[in-house]
mmCIF file of C-alpha atoms in Angstrom:
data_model
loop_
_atom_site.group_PDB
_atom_site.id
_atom_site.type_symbol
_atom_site.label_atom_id
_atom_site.label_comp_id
_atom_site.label_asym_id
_atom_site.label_seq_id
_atom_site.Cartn_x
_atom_site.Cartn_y
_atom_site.Cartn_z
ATOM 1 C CA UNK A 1 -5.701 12.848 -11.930
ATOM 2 C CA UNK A 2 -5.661 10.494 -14.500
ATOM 3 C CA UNK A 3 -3.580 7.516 -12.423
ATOM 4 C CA UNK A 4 -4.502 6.066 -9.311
ATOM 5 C CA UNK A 5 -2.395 8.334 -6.609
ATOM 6 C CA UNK A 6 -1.462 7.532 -3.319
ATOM 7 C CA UNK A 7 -0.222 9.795 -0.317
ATOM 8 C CA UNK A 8 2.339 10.040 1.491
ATOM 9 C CA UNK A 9 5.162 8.823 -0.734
ATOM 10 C CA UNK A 10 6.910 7.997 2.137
ATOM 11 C CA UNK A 11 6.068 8.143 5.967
ATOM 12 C CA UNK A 12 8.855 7.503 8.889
ATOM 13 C CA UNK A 13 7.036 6.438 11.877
ATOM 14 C CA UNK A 14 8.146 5.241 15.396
ATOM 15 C CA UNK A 15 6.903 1.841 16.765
ATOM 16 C CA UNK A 16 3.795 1.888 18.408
ATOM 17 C CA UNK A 17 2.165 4.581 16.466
ATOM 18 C CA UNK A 18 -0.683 4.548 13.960
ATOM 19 C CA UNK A 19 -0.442 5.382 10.424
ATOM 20 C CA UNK A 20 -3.019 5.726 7.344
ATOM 21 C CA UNK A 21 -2.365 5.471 3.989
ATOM 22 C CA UNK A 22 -4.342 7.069 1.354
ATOM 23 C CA UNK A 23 -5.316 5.594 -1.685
ATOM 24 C CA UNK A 24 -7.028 7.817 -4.680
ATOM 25 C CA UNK A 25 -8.434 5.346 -7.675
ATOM 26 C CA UNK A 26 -8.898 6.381 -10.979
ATOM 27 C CA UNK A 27 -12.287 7.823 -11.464
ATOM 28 C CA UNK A 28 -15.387 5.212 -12.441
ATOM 29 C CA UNK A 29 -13.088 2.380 -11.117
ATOM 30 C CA UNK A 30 -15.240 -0.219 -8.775
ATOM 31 C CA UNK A 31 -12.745 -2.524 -7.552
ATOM 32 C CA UNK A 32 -9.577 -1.511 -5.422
ATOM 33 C CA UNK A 33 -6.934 -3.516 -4.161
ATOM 34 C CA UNK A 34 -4.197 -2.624 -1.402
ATOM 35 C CA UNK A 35 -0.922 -5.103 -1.499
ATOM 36 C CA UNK A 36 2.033 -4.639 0.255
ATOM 37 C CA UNK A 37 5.655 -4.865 -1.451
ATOM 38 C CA UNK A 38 8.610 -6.122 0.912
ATOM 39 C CA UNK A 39 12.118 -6.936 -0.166
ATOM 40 C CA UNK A 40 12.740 -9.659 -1.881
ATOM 41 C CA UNK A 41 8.542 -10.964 -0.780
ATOM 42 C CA UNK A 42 7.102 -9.888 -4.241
ATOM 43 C CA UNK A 43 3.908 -8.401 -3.457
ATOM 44 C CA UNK A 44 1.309 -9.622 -0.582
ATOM 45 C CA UNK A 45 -2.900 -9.448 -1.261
ATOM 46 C CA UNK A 46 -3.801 -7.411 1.803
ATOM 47 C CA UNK A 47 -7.712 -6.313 0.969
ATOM 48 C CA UNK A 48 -9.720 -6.432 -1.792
ATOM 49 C CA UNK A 49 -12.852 -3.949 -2.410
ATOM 50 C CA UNK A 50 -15.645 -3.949 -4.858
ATOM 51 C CA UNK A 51 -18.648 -1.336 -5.554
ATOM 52 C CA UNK A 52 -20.745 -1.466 -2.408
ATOM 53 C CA UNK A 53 -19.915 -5.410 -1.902
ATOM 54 C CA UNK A 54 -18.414 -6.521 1.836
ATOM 55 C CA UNK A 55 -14.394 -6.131 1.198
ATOM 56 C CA UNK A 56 -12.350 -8.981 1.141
ATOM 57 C CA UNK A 57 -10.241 -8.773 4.239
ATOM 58 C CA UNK A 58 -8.552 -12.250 3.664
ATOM 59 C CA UNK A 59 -5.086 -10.935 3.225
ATOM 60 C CA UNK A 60 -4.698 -8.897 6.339
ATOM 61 C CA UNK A 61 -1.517 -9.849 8.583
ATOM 62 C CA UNK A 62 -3.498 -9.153 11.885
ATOM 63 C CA UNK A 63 -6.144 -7.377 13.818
ATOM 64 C CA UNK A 64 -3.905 -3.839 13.612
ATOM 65 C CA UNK A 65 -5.040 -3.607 10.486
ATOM 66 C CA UNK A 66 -7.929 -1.879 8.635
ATOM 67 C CA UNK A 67 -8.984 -0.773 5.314
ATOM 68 C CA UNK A 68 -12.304 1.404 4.516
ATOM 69 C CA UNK A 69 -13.571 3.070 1.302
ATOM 70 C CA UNK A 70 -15.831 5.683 1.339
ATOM 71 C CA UNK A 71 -18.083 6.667 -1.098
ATOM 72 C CA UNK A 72 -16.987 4.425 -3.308
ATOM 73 C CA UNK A 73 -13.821 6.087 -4.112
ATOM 74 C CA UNK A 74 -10.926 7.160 -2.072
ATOM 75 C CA UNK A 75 -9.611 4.312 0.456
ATOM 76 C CA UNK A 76 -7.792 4.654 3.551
ATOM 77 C CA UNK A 77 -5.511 1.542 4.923
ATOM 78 C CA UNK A 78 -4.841 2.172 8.711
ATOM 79 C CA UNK A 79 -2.349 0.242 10.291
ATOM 80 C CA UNK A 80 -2.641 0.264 14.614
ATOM 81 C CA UNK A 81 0.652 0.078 17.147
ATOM 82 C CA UNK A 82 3.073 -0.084 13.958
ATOM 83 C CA UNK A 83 5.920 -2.887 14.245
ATOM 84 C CA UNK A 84 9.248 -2.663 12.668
ATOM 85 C CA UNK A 85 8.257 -5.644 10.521
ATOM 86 C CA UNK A 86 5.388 -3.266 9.037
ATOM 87 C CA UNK A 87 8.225 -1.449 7.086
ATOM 88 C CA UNK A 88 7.417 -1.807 3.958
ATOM 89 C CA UNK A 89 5.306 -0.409 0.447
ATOM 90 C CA UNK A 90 2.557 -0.426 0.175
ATOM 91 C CA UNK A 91 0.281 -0.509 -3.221
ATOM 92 C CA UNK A 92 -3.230 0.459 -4.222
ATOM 93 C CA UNK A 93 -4.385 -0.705 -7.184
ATOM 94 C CA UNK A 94 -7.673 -0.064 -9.272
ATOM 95 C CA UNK A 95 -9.543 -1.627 -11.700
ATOM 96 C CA UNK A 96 -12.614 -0.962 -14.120
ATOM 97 C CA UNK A 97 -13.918 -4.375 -14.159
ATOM 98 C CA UNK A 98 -14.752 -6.895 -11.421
ATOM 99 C CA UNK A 99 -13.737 -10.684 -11.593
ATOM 100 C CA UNK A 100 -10.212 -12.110 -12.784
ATOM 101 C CA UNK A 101 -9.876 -10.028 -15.971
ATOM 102 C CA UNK A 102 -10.015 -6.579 -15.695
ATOM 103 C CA UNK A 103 -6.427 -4.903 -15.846
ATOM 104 C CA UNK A 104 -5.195 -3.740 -12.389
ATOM 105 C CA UNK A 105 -3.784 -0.029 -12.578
ATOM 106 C CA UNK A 106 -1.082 0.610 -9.596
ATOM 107 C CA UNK A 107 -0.173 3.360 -7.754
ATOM 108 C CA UNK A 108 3.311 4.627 -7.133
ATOM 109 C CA UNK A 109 2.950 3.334 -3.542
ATOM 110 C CA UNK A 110 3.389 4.658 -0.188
ATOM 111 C CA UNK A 111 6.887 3.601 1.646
ATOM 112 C CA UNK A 112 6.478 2.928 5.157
ATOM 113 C CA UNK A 113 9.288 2.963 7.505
ATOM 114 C CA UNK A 114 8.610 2.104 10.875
ATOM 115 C CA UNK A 115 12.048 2.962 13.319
ATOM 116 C CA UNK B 1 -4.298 -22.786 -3.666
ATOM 117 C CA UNK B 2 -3.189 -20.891 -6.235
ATOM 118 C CA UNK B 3 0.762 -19.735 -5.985
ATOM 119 C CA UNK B 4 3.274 -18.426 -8.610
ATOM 120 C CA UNK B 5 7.111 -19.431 -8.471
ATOM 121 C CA UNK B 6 9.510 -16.789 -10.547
ATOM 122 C CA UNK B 7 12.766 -19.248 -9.948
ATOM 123 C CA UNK B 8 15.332 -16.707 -11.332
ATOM 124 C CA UNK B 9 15.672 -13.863 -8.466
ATOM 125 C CA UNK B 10 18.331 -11.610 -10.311
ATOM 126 C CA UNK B 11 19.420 -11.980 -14.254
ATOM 127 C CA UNK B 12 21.911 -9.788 -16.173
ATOM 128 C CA UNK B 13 22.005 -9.784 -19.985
ATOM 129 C CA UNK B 14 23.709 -7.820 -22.509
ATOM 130 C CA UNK B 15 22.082 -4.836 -24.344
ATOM 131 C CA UNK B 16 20.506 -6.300 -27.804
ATOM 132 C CA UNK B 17 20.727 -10.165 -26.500
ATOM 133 C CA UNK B 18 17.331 -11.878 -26.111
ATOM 134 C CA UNK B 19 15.772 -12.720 -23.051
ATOM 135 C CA UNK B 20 13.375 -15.172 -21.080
ATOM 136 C CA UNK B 21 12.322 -14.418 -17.605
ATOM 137 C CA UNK B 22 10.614 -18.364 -16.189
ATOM 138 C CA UNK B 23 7.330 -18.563 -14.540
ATOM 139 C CA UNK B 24 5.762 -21.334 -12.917
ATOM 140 C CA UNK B 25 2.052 -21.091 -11.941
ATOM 141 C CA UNK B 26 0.195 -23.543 -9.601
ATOM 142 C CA UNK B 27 -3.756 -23.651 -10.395
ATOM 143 C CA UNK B 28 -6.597 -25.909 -10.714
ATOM 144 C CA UNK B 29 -8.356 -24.534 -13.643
ATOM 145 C CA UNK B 30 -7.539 -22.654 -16.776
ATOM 146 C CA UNK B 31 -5.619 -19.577 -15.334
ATOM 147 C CA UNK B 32 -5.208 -16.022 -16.169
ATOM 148 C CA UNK B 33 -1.831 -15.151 -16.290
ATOM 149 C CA UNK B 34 -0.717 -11.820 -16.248
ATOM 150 C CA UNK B 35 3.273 -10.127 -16.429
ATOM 151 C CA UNK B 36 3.917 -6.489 -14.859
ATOM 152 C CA UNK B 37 7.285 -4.654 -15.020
ATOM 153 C CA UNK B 38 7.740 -2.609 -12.200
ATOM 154 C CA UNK B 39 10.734 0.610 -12.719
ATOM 155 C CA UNK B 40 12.540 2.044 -9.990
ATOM 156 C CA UNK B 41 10.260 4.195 -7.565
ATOM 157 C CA UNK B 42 7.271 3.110 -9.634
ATOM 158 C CA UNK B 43 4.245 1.420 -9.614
ATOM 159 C CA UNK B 44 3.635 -1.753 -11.582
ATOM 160 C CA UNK B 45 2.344 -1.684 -15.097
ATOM 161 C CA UNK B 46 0.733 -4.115 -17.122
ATOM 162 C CA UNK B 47 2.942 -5.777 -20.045
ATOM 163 C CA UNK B 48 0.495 -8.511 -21.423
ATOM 164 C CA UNK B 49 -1.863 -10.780 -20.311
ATOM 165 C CA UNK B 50 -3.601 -14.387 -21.433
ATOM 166 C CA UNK B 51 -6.895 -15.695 -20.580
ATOM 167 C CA UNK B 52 -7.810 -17.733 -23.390
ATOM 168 C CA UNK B 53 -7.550 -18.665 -26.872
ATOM 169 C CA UNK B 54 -3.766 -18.358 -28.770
ATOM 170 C CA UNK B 55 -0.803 -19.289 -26.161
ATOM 171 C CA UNK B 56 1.289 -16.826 -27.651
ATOM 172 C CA UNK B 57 0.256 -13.407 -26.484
ATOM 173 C CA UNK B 58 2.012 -9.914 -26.929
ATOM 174 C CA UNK B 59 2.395 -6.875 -25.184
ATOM 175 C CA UNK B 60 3.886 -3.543 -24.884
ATOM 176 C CA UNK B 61 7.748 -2.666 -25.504
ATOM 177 C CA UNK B 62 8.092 -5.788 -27.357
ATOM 178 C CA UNK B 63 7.269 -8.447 -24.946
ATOM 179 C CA UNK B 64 5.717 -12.073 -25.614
ATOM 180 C CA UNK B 65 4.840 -14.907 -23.711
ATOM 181 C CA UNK B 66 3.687 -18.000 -23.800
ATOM 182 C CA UNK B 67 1.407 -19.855 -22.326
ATOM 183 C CA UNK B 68 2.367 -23.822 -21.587
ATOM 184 C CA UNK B 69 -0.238 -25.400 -19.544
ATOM 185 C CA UNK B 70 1.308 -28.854 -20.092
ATOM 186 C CA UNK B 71 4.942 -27.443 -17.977
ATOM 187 C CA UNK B 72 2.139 -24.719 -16.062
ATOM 188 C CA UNK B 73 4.924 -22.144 -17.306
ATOM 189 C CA UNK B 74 4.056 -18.708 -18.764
ATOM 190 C CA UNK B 75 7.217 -17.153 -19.725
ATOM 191 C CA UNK B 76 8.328 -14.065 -20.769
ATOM 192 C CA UNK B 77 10.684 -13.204 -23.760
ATOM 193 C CA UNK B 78 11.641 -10.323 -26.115
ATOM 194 C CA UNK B 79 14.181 -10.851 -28.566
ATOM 195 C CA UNK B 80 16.519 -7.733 -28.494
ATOM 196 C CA UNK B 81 16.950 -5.973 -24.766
ATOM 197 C CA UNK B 82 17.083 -2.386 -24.744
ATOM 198 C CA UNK B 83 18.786 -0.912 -21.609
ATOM 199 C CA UNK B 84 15.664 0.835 -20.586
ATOM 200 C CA UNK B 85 14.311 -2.491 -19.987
ATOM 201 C CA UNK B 86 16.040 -2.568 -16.984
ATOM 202 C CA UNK B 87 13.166 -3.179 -14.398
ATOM 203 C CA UNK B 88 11.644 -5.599 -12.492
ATOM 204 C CA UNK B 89 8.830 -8.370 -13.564
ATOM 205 C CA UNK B 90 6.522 -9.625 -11.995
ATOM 206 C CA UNK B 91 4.350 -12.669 -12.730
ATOM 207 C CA UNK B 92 0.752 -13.042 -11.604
ATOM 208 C CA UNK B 93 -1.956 -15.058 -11.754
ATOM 209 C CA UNK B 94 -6.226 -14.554 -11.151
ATOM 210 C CA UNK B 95 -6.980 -15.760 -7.707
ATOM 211 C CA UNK B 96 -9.590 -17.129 -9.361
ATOM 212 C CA UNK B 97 -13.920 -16.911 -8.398
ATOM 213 C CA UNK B 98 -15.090 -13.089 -8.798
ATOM 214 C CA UNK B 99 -12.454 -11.750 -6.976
ATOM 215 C CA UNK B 100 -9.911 -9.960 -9.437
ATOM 216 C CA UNK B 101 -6.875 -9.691 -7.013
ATOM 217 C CA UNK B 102 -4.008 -11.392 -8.253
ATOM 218 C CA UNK B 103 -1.332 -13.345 -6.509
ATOM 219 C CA UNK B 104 2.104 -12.402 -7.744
ATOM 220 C CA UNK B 105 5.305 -14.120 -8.278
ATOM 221 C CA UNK B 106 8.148 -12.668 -6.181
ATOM 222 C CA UNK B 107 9.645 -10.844 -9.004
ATOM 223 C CA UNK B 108 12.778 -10.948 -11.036
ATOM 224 C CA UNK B 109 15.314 -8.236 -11.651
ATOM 225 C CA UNK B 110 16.729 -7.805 -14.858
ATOM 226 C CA UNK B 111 19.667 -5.860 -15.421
ATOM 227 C CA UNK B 112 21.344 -4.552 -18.600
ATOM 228 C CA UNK B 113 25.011 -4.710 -19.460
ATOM 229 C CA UNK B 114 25.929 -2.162 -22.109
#
């Protein structure tokens, strides 16, 4: 596709479980970015990947936590024994350029819901 | 550390009155300042940015902003609101070294009064 497209839109989970979130960059992008969006928090740096560089894991909350891009391309954010405080969307961005100023593209996000 | 402060949570103006959304940035160096608008259900898009050069930089719809480094403000204006403007904006700035994530205001809602 032409945007950066994430899956699933939305995902209802129970506390306790695990859930992955897919992120799909646009094509030829190097750098990819997952935040997280809660109300009224603006958005949150969770992880930061570039080309074939280590990822930048300085914004992750805690341990249950885990991002991992293979191939370059498609990234997957797994988050272990989900907590209500989890709830929340979460956004994968892309971007052509490395460094401060290349233009971030988002996706619609994924909406997490943890009961 | 680098932090953004968007004082104004919620603002309502009136279809075809001007607007000015405030935003405060906290960094050591010459920043890169960025503004996203962000639509119901959507992701965030980019409306303009400034790195360097003129402080007075335009984007897309008919946004401006500009850059103050002496009040570390960046705001964001358009003269005439147009009900599909009704979104909400998000300020950003570089984190700054190679990294190209941004740290981001909490946002500001803007609604439009017909």
């Amino acid at each position: 596709g032409a945007g950066v497209s994430q899956s699933p839109s939305n995902k209802v989970t129970e506390k306790g479980k695990d859930v992955e979130l897919r992120c799909d960059p646009i094509s030829g992008h190097t750098a990819l970015y997952w935040y997280r969006q809660s109300l009224g928090q603006g958005l949150e740096f969770l992880i930061y990947f570039q080309g074939n560089s280590a990822p930048d894991k300085s914004g992750l909350p805690s341990d249950r936590f885990s991002a991992e891009r293979t191939g370059g391309s498609v990234s997957t954010l797994t988050i272990q024994r989900t907590q209500q405080e989890d709830s929340a969307v979460y956004l994968c961005a892309s971007s052509l350029a490395s460094g401060p100023t290349g233009e971030l593209f988002f996706g619609e996000g994924s909406r997490l819901t943890v009961l | 550390a680098q932090s953004v402060t968007q004082p104004d949570i919620h603002i309502t103006v009136s279809e075809g009155a001007s607007l000015e959304l405030r935003c405060n940035y906290s960094y050591g160096a010459t920043p890169y300042l960025f503004w996203y608008v962000q639509s119901p259900g959507q992701g965030l898009q980019l409306l303009l940015k400034y790195f360097s050069g003129d402080t007075l930089v335009q984007g897309i719809k008919g946004f401006e902003a500009e850059f103050k480094r002496s009040q570390s403000s960046f705001n964001l204006r358009k003269p005439s609101v147009h009900w599909s403007d009704a979104a909400e904006y998000f300020c950003a700035v570089g984190a700054g070294g190679s990294q190209g994530n941004l740290i981001f205001g909490k946002g500001t809602k803007l609604s439009v009064k017909p």
